[in-house]
mmCIF file of C-alpha atoms in Angstrom:
data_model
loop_
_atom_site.group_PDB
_atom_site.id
_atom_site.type_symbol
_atom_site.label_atom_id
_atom_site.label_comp_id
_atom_site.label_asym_id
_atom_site.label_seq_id
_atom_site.Cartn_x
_atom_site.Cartn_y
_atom_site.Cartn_z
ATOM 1 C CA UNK A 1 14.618 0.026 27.099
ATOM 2 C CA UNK A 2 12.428 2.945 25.552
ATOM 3 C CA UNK A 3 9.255 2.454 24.341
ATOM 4 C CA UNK A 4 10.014 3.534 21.339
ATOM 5 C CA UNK A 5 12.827 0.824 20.887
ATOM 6 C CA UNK A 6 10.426 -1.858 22.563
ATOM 7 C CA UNK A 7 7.266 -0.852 19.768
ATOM 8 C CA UNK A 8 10.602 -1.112 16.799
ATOM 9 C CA UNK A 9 11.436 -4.684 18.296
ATOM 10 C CA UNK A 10 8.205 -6.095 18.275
ATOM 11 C CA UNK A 11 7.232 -4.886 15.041
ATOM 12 C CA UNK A 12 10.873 -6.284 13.882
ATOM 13 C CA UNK A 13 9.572 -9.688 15.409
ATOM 14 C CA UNK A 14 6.511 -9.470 13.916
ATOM 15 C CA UNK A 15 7.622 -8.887 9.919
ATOM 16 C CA UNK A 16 10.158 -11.508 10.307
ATOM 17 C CA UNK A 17 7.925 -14.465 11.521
ATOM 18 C CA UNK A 18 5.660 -13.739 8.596
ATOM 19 C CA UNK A 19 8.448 -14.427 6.072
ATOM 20 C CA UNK A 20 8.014 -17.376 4.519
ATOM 21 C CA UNK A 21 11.562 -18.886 4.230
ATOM 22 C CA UNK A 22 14.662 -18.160 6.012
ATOM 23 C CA UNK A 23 16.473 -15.015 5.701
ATOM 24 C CA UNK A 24 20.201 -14.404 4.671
ATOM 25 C CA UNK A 25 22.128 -12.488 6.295
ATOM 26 C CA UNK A 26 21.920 -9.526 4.157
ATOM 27 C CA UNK A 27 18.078 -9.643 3.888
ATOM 28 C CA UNK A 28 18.339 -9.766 7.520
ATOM 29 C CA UNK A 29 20.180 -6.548 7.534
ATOM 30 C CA UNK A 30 17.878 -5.113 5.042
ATOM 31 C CA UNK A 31 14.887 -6.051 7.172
ATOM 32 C CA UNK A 32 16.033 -4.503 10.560
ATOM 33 C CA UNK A 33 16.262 -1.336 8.184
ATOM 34 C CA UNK A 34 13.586 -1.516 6.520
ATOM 35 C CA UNK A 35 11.332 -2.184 9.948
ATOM 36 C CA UNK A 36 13.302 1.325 11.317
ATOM 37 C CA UNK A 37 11.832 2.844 8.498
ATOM 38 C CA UNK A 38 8.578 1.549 9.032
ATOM 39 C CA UNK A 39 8.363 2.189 12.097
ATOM 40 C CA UNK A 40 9.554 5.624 12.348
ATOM 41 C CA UNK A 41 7.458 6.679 9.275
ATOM 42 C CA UNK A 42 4.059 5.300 11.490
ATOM 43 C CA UNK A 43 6.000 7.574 14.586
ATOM 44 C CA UNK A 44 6.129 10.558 12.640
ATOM 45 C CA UNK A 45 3.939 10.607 10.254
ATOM 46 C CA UNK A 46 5.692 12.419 8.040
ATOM 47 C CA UNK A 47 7.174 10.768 4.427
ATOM 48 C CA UNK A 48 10.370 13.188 4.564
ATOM 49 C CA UNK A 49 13.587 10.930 5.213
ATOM 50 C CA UNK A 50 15.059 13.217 7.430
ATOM 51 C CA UNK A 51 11.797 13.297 9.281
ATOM 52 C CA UNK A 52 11.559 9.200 9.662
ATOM 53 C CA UNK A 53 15.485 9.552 10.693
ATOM 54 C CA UNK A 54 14.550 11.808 13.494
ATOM 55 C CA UNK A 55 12.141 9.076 14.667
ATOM 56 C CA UNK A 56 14.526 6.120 14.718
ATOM 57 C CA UNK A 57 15.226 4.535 17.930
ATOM 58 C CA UNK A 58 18.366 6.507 19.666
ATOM 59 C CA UNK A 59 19.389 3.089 20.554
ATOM 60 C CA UNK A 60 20.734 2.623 17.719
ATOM 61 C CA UNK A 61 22.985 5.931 17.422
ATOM 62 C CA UNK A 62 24.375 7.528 14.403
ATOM 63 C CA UNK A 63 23.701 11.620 13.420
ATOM 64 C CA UNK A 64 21.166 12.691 11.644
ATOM 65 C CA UNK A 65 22.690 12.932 8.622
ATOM 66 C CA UNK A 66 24.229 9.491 8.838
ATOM 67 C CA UNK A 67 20.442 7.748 9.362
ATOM 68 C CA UNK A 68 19.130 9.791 6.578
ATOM 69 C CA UNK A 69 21.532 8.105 4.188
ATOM 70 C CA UNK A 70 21.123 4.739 5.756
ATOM 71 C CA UNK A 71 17.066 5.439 4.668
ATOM 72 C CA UNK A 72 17.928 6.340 1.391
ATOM 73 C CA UNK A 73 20.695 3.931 0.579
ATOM 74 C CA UNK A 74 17.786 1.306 1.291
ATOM 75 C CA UNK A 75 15.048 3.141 -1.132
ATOM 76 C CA UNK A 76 17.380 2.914 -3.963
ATOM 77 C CA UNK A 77 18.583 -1.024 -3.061
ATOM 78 C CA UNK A 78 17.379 -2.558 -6.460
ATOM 79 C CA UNK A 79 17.188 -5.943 -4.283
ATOM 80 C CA UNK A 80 14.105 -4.199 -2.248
ATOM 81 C CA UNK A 81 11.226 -5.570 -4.546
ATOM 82 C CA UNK A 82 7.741 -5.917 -3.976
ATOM 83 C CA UNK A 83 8.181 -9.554 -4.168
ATOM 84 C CA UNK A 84 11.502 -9.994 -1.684
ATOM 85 C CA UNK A 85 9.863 -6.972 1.466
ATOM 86 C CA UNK A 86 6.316 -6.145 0.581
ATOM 87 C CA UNK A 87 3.835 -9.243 -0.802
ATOM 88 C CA UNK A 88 5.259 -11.797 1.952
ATOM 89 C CA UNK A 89 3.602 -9.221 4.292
ATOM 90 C CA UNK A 90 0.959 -8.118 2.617
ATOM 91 C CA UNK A 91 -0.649 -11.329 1.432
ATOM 92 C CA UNK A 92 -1.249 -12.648 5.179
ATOM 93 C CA UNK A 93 -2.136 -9.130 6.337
ATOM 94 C CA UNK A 94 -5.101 -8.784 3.765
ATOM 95 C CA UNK A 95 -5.883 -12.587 3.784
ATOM 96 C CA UNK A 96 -6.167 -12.480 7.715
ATOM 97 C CA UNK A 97 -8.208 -9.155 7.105
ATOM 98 C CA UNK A 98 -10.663 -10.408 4.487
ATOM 99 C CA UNK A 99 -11.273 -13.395 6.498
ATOM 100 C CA UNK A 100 -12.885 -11.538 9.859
ATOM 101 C CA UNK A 101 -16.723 -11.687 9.121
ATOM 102 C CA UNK A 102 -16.999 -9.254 11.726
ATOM 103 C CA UNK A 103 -16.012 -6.328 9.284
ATOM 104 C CA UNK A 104 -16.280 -5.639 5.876
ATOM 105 C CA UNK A 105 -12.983 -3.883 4.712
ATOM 106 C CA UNK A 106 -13.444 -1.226 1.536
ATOM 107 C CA UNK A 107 -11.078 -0.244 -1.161
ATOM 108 C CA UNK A 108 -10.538 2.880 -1.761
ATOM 109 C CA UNK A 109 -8.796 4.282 -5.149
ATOM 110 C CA UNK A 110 -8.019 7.617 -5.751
ATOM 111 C CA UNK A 111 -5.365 9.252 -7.987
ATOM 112 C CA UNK A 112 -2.569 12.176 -7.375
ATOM 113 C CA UNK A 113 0.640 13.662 -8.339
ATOM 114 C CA UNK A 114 3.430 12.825 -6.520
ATOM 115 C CA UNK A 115 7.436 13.672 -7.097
ATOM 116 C CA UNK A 116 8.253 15.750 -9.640
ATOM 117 C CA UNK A 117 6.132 15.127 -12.914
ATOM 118 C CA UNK A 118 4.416 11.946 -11.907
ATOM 119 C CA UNK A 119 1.158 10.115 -10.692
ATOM 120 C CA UNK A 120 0.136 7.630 -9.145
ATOM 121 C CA UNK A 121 -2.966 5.423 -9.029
ATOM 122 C CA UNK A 122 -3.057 4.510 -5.494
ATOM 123 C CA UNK A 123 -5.506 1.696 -3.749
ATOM 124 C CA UNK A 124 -5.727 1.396 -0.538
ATOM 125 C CA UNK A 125 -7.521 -0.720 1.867
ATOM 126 C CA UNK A 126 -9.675 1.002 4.395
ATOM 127 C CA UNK A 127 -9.050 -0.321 7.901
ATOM 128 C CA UNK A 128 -9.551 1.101 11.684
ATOM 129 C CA UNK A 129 -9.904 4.358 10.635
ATOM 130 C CA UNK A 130 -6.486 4.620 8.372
ATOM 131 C CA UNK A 131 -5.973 3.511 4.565
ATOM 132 C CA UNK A 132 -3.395 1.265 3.709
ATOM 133 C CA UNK A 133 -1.952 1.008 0.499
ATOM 134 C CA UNK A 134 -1.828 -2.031 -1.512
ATOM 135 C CA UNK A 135 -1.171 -0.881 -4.815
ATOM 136 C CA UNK A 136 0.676 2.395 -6.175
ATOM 137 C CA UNK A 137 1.589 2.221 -9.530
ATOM 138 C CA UNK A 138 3.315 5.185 -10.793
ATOM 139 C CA UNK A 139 3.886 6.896 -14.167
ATOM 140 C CA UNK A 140 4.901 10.078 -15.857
ATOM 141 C CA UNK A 141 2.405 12.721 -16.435
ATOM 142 C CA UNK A 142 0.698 15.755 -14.843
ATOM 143 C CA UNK A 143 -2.119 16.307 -12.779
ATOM 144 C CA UNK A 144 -5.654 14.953 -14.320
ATOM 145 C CA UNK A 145 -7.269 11.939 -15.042
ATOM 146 C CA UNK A 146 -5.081 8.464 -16.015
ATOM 147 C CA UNK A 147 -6.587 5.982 -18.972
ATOM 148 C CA UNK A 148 -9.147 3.532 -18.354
ATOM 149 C CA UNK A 149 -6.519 1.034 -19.249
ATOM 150 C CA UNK A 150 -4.559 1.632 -16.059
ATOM 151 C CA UNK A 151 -7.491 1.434 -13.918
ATOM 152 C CA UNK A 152 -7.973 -1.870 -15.309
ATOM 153 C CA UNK A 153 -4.522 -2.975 -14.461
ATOM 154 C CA UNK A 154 -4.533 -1.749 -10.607
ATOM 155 C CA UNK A 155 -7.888 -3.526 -10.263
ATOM 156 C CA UNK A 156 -6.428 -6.810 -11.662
ATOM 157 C CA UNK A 157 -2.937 -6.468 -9.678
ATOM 158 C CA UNK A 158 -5.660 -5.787 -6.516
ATOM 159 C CA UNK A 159 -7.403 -8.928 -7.469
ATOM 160 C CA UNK A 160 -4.806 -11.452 -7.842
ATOM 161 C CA UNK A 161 -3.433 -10.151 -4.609
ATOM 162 C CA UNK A 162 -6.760 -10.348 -2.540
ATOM 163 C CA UNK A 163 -8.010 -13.501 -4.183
ATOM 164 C CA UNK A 164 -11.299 -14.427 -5.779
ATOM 165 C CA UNK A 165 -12.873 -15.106 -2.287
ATOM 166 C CA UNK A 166 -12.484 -11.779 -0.999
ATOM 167 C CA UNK A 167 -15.377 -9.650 -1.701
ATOM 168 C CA UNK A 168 -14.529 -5.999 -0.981
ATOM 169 C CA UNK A 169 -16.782 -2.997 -2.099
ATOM 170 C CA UNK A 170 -14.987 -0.213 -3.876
ATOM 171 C CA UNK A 171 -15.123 3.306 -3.528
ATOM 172 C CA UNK A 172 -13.801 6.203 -6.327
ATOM 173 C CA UNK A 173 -14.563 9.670 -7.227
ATOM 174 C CA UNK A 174 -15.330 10.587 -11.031
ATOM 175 C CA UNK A 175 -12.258 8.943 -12.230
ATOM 176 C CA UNK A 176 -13.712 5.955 -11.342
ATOM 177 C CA UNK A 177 -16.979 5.957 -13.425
ATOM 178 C CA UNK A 178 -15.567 3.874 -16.574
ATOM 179 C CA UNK A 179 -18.282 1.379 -17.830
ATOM 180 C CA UNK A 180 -15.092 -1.057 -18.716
ATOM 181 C CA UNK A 181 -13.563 -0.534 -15.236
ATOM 182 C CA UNK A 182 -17.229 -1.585 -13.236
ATOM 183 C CA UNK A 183 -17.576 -3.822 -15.872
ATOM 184 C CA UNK A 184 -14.931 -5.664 -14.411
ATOM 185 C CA UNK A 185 -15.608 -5.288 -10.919
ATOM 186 C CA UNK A 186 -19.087 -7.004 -11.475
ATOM 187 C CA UNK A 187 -17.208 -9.224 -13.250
ATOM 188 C CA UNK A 188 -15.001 -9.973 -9.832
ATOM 189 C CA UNK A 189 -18.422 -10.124 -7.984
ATOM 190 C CA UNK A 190 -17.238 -6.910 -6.128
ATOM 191 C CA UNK A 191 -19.514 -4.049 -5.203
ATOM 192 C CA UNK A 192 -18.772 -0.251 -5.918
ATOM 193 C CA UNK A 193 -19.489 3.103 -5.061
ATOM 194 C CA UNK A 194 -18.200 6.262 -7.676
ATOM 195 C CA UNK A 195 -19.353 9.592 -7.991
ATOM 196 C CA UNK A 196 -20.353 10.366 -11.506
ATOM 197 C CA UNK A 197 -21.255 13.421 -13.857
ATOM 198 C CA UNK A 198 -24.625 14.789 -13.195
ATOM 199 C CA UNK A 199 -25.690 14.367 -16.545
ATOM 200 C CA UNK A 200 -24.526 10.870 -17.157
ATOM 201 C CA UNK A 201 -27.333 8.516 -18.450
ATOM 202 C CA UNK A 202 -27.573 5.165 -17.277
ATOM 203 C CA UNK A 203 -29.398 2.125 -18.920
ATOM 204 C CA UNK A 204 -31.158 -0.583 -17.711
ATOM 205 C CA UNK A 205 -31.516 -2.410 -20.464
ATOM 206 C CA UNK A 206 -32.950 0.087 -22.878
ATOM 207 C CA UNK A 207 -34.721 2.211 -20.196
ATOM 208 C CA UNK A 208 -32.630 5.102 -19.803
ATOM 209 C CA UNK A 209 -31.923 6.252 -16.244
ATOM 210 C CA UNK A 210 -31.256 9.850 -15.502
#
């Protein structure tokens, strides 16, 4: 057995334990997919379908061409939700994170473009070095800041997944600096860190703060 088949099996192993209720046999099918994919994206760090196809486990066979449509086929599945393949996984992954009082994890939230005319709002929890994404909303528009509005509605999603127990500092560039957005991450009992304008003027009560 290759070690790159053993590291796919044990990470296959892994996501299916942490599933809360048994699997059918198509979900089954759908997880051993979606763990190649998974795995071979972490292998080749690359987000290019062909790219993960080149890094699935030779084991398994099929051309190129074939895995690359086995990928997408997957990625368009309407029955791959967040709820079915992502929060079983990520719920006991940031609840067995948040829960080591050995290190304090950080949030990080940053938006970009991605695709053809879109952005995303992407935050990401900052652990051993890498960032892993917890939340990625996505919407139409070019490059540039996103409303207030929808910074509000990441941080909520971000909340309700973590918990109110978790406390987790922050961090954002200027996009960040909303008084309604740290208005409610004081009001979560989180901590933050965002850059700012140089000119901004802060108040402390009505002292003003340059």
């Amino acid at each position: 057995m290759t070690d790159n088949l053993r590291n796919y099996n044990i990470m296959r192993q892994g996501l299916h334990q942490l599933y809360p209720k048994r699997l059918t046999a198509s979900q089954v099918r759908m997880l051993r997919t979606l763990c190649l994919i998974i795995h071979a994206l972490m292998a080749s760090s690359h987000c290019h379908l062909s790219q993960i196809a080149r890094k699935m486990p030779s084991e398994y066979g099929g051309k190129l061409e074939s895995r690359t449509k086995q990928v997408a086929r997957l990625l368009a599945n309407k029955k791959l939700t967040t709820e079915t393949f992502w929060l079983p996984y990520a719920q006991p992954l940031l609840a067995a994170l948040t829960h080591n009082e050995n290190r304090v994890l950080k949030i990080s939230l940053d938006g970009s473009t991605i695709g053809q005319g879109c952005m995303t709002l992407r935050a990401s929890v900052v652990y051993a070095g890498r960032a892993l994404p917890i939340g990625w909303p996505v919407v139409e528009g070019k490059k540039g800041h996103l409303s207030q509005e929808q910074h509000l509605e990441l941080v909520q999603s971000i909340y309700q997944l973590i918990g109110p127990t978790a406390k987790m500092p922050m961090l954002g560039d200027g996009e960040f600096d909303g008084t309604l957005l740290l208005a409610r991450l004081q009001s979560y009992g989180w901590e933050y860190v965002v850059r700012t304008a140089k000119n901004a003027i802060v108040y402390d009560g009505g002292d003003a703060c340059i």
